[in-house]
mmCIF file of C-alpha atoms in Angstrom:
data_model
loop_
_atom_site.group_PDB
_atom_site.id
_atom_site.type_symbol
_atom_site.label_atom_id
_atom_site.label_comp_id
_atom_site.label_asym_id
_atom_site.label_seq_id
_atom_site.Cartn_x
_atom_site.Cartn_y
_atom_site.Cartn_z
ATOM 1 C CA UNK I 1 0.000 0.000 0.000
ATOM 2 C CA UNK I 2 2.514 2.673 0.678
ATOM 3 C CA UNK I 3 4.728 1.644 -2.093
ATOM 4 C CA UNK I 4 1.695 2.252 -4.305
ATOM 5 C CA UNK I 5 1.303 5.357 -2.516
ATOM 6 C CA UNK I 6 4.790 6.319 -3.225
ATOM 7 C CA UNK I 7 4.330 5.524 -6.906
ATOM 8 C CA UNK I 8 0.942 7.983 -7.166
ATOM 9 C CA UNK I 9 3.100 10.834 -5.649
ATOM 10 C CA UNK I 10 5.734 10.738 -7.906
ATOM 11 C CA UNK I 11 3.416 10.410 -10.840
ATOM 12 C CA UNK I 12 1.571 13.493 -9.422
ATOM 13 C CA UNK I 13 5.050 15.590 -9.136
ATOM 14 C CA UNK I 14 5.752 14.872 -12.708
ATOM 15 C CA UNK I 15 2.435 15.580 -13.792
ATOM 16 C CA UNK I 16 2.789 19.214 -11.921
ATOM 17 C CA UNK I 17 5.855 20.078 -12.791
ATOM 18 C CA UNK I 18 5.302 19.579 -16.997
ATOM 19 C CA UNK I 19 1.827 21.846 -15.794
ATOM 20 C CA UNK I 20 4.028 24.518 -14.906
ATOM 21 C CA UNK I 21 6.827 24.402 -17.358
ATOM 22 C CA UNK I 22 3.912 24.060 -20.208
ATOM 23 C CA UNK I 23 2.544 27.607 -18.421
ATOM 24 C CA UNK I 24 5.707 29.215 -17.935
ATOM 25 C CA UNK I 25 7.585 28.189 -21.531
ATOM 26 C CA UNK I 26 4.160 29.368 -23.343
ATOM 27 C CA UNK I 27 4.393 32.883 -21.069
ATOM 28 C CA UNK I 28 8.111 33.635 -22.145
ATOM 29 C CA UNK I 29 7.398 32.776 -26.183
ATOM 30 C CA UNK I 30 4.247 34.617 -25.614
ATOM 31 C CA UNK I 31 6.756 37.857 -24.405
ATOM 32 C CA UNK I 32 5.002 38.185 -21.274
ATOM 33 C CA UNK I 33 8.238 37.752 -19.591
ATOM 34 C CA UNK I 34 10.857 39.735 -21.921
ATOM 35 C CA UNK I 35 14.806 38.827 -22.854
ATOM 36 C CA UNK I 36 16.883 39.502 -19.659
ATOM 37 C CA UNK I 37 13.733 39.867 -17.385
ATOM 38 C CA UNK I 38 13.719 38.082 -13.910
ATOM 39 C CA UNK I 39 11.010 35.714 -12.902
ATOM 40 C CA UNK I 40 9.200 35.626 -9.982
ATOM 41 C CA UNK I 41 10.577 34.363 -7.185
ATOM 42 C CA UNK I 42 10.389 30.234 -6.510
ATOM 43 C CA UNK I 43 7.737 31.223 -3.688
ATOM 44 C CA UNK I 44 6.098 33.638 -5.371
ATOM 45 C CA UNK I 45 5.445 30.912 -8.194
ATOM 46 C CA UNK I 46 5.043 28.541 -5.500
ATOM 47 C CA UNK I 47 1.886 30.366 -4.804
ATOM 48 C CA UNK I 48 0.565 31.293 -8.475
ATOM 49 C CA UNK I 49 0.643 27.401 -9.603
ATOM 50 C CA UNK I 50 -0.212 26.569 -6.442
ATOM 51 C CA UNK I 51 2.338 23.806 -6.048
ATOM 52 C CA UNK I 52 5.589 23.565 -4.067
ATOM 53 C CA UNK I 53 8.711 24.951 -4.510
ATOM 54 C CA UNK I 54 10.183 21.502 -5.272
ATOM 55 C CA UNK I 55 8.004 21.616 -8.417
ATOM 56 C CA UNK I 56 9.142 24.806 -9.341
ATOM 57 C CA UNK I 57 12.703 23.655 -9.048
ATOM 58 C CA UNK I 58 11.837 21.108 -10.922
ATOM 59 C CA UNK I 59 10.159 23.240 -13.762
ATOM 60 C CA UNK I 60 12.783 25.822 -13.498
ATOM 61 C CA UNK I 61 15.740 22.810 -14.137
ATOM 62 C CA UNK I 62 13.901 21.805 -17.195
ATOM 63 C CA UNK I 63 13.313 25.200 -19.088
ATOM 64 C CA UNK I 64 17.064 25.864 -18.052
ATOM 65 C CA UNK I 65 18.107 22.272 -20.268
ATOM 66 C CA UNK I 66 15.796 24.315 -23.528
ATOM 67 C CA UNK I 67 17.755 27.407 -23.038
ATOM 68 C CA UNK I 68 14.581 29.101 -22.247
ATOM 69 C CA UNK I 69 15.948 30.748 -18.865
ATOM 70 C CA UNK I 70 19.236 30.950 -16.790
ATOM 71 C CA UNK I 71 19.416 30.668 -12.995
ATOM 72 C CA UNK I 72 22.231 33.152 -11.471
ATOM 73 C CA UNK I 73 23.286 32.025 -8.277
ATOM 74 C CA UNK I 74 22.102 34.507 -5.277
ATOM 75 C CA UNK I 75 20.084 36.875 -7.990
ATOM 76 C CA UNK I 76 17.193 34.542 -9.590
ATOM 77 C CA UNK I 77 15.818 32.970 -12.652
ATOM 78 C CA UNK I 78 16.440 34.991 -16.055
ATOM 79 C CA UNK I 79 14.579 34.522 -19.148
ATOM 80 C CA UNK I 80 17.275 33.710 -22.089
ATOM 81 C CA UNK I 81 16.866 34.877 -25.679
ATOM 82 C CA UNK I 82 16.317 31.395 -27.529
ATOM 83 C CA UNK I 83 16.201 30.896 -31.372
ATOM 84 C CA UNK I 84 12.915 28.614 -30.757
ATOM 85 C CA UNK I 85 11.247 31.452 -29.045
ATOM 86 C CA UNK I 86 12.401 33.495 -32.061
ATOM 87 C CA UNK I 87 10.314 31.491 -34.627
ATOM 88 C CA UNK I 88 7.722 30.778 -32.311
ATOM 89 C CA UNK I 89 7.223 34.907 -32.138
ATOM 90 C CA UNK I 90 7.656 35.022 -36.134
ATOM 91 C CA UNK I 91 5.202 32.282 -36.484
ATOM 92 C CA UNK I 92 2.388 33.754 -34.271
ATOM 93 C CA UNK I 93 2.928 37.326 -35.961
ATOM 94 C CA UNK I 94 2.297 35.537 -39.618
ATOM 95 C CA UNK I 95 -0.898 37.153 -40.278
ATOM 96 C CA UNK I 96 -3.820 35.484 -42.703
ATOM 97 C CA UNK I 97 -2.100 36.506 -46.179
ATOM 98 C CA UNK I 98 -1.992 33.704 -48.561
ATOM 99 C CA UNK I 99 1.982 35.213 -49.601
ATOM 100 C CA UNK I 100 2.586 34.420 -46.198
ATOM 101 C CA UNK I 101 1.404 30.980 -46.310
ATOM 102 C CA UNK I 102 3.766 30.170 -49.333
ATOM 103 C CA UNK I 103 6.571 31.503 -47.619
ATOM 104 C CA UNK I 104 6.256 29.197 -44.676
ATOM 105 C CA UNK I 105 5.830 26.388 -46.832
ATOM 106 C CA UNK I 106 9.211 27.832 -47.981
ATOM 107 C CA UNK I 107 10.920 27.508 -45.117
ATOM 108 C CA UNK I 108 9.172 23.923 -44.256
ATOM 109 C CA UNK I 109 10.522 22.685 -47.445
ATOM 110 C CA UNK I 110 13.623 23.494 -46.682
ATOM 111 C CA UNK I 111 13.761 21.960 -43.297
ATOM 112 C CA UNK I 112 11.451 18.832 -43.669
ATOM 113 C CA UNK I 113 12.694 17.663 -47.253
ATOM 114 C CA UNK I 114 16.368 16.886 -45.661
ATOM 115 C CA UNK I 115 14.463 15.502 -42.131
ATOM 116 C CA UNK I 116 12.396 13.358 -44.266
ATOM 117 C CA UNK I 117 15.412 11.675 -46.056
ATOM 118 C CA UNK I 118 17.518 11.732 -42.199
ATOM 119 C CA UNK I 119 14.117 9.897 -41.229
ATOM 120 C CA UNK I 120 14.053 7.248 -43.871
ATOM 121 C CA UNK I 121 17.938 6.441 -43.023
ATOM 122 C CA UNK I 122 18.084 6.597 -38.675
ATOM 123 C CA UNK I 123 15.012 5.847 -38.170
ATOM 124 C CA UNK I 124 14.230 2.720 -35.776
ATOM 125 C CA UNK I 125 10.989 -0.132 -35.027
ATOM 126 C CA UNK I 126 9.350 2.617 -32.625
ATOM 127 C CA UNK I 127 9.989 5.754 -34.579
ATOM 128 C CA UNK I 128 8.361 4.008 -37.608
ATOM 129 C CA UNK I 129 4.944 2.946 -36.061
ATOM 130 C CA UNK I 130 4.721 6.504 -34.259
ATOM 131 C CA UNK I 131 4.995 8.067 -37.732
ATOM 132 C CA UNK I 132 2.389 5.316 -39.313
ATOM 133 C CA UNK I 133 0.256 5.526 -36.051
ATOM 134 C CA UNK I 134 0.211 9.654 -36.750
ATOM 135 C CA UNK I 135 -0.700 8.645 -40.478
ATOM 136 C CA UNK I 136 -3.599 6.168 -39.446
ATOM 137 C CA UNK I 137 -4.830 9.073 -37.056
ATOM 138 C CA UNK I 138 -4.977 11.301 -39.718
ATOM 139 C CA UNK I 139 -7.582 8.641 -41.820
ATOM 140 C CA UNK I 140 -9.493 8.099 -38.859
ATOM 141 C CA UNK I 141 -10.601 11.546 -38.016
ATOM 142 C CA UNK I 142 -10.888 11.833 -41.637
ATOM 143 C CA UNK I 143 -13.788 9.238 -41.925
ATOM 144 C CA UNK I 144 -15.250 10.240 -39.105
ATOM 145 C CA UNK I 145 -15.502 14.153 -40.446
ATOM 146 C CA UNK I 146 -13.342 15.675 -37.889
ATOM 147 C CA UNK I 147 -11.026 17.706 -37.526
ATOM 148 C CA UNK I 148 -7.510 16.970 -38.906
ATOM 149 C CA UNK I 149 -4.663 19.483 -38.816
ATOM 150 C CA UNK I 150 -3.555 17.841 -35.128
ATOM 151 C CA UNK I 151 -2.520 14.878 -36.833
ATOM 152 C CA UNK I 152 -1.053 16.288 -39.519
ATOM 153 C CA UNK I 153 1.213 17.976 -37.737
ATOM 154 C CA UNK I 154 1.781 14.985 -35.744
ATOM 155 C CA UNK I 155 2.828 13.586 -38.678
ATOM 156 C CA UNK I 156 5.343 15.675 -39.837
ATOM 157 C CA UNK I 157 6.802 16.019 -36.286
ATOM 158 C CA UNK I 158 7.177 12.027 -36.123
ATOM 159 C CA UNK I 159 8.990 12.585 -38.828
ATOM 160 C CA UNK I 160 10.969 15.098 -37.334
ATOM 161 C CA UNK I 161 11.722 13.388 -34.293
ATOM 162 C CA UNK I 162 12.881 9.924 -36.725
ATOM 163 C CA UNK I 163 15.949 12.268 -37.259
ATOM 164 C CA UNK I 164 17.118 11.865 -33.921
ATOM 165 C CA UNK I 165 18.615 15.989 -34.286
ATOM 166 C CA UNK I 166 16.563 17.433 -31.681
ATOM 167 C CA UNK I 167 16.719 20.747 -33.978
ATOM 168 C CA UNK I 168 14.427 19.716 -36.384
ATOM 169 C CA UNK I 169 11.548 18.866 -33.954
ATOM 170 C CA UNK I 170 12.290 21.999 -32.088
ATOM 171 C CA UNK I 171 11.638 24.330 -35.164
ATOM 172 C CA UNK I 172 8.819 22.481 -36.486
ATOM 173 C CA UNK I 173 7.385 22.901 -32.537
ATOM 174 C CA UNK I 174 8.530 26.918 -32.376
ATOM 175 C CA UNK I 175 6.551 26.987 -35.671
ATOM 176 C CA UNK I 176 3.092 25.392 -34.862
ATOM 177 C CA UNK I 177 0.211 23.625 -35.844
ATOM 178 C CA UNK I 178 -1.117 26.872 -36.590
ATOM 179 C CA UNK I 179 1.172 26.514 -40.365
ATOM 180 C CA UNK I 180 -0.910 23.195 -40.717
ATOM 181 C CA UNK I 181 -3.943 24.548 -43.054
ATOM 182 C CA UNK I 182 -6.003 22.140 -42.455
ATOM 183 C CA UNK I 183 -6.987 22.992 -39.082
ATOM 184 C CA UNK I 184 -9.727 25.708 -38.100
ATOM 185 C CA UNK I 185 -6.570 27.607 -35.953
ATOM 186 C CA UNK I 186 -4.361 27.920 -38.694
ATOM 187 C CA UNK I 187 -4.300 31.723 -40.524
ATOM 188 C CA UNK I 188 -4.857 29.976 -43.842
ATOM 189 C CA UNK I 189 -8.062 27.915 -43.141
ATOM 190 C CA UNK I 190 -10.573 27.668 -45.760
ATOM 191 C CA UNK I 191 -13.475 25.688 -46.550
ATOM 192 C CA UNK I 192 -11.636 24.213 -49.465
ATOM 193 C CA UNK I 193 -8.924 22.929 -47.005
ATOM 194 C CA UNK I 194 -11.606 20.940 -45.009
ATOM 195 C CA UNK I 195 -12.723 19.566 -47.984
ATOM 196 C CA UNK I 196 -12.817 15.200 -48.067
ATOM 197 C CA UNK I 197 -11.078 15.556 -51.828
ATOM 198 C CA UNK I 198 -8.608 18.079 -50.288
ATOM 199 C CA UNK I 199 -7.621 15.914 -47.244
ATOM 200 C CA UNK I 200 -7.665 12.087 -49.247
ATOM 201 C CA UNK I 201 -5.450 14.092 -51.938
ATOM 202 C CA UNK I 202 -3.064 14.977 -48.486
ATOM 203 C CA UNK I 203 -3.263 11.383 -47.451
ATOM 204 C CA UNK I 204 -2.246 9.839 -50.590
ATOM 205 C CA UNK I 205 0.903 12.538 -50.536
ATOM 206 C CA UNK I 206 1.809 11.490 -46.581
ATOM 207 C CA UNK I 207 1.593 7.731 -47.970
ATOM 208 C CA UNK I 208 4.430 8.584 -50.259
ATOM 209 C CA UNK I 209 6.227 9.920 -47.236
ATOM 210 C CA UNK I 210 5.619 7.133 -45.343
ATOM 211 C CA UNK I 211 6.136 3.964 -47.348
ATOM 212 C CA UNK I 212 9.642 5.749 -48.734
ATOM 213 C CA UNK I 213 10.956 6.239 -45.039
ATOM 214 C CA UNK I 214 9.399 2.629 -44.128
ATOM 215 C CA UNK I 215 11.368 1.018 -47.238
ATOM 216 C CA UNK I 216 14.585 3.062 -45.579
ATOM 217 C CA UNK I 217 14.868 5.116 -49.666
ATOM 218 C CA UNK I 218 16.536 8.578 -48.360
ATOM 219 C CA UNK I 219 15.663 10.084 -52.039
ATOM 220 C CA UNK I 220 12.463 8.718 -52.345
ATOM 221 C CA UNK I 221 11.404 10.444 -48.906
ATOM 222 C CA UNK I 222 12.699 13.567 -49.899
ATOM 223 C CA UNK I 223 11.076 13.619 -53.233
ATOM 224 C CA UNK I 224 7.989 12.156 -51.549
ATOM 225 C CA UNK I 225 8.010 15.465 -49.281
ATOM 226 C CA UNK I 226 9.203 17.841 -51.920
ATOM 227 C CA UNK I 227 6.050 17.096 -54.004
ATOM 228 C CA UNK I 228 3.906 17.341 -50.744
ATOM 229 C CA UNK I 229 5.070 20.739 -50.141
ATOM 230 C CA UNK I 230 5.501 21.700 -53.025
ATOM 231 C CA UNK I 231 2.102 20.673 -54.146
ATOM 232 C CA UNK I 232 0.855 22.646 -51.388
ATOM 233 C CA UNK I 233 2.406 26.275 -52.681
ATOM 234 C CA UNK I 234 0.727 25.283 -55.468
ATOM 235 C CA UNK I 235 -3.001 24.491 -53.823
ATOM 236 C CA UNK I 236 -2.314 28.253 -52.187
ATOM 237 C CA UNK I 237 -1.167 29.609 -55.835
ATOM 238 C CA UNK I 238 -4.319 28.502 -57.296
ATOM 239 C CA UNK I 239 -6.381 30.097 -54.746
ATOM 240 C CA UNK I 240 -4.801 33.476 -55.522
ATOM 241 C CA UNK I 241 -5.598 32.827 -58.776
ATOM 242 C CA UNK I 242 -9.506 32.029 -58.203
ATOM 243 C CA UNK I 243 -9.347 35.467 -56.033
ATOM 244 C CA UNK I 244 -7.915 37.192 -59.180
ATOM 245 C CA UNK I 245 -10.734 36.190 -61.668
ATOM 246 C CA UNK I 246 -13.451 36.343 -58.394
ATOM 247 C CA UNK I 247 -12.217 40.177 -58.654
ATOM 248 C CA UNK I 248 -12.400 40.146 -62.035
ATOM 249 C CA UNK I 249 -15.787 38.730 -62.299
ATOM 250 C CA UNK I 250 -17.670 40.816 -60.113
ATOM 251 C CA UNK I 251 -15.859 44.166 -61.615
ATOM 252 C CA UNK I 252 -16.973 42.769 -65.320
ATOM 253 C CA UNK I 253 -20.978 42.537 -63.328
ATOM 254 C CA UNK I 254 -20.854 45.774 -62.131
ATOM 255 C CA UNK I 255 -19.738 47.952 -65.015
ATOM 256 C CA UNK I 256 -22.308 49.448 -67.743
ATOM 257 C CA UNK I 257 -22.072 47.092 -70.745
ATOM 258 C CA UNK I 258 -21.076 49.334 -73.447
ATOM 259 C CA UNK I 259 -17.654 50.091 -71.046
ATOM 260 C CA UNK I 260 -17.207 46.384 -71.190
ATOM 261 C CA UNK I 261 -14.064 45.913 -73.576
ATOM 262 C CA UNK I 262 -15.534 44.188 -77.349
ATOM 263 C CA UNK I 263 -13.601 41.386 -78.990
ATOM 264 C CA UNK I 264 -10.319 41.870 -80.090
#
């Protein structure tokens, strides 16, 4: 009995501790603490989490090992600057423009094309079945009509992680599901996006993905992944093109007919 009570208490420190570093990591990327700033004191956050200052210790040590903040011995807890807070203040500035949209596939193509091919060559048993389990997560909430964009970018972070170079997961992380445009939070959500021929067209692209990096064929990931991303400029080109003639269309509707210009 009290060795299963011992068991439940640790289980509840962890499960505090990740509480507060989740609050305290989304705070500083959020700028609500800024570069250099010191954070409250270890009781002072004692009392705002409402946990004890062996928690905070704990949550403190483990945003120290991301870079996120640096203790000073005798003067506090600092916040660091950190690239992943960087991105992760680019990526939530990004706006709803559609030119901003292809330039973060931009950058994704450049990151994920090499981490797809570093995925299909490191990648072991367990990283494998996380990236197919993401895939079959993706179908299910397909067929059932829900949302997706959560397991797409589960996906692509599986993917990231089957590098084993922490730096690819962390700038697909400081970037966000919100990039992922088939969810209702990303800047780029459209009806067309939610669309079943829109998502099967997204599975049959992350099937490439996946059956290249399961047959361990470096090029045929990347390729696999260049034509997914690429392919999805493209999807976004096309819409700027549809808002072109849309423009055109209703201009043509509202002008006096004899202004309209005759055949050439």
């Amino acid at each position: 009995m009290s060795e299963t009570s011992g068991e439940m208490r640790i289980e509840r420190k962890a499960k505090l501790s990740e509480t507060v570093v989740q609050a305290l990591r989304a705070q500083i990327i959020a700028g609500d603490f800024p570069v250099g700033e010191k954070l409250p004191t270890e009781t002072r956050m004692s009392e705002l989490f409402g946990v004890s200052r062996t928690v905070v210790r704990e949550a403190v040590a483990i945003l120290s090992a991301d870079g996120l903040v640096e203790p000073r011995h005798g003067a506090g807890v600092f916040v660091r600057m950190n690239p992943q807070r960087k991105i992760a203040s680019i990526a939530a500035d990004v706006g709803d423009r559609i030119s901003q949209a292809i330039n973060v596939l931009e950058v994704r193509m450049g990151i994920e094309i090499e981490s797809a091919g570093l995925a299909a060559e490191r990648r072991n048993p367990s990283q494998e079945a996380r990236i197919q389990e993401a895939f079959f997560e993706f179908d299910r909430l397909l067929h059932r009509g829900e949302q997706t964009g959560k397991a797409d970018f589960a996906f692509h972070r599986e993917i990231a992680a089957a590098t084993n170079n922490p730096f690819y997961v962390d700038i697909l992380d400081a970037l966000g599901d919100r990039t992922i445009p088939c969810d209702r939070t990303s800047p780029w959500y459209s009806v067309e996006v939610l669309s079943p021929q829109y998502l099967m067209g997204l599975q049959r692209e992350h099937l490439a993905v996946l059956q290249a990096i399961s047959a361990r064929d470096p090029q045929g990931a990347r390729d696999a992944m260049r034509r997914h991303l690429f392919a999805a400029q493209q999807r976004y080109r096309r819409r700027l093109t549809c808002q072109q003639e849309s423009y055109a269309a209703a201009t043509d509707a509202r002008l006096p007919s004899d202004t309209l210009p005759g055949p050439s």
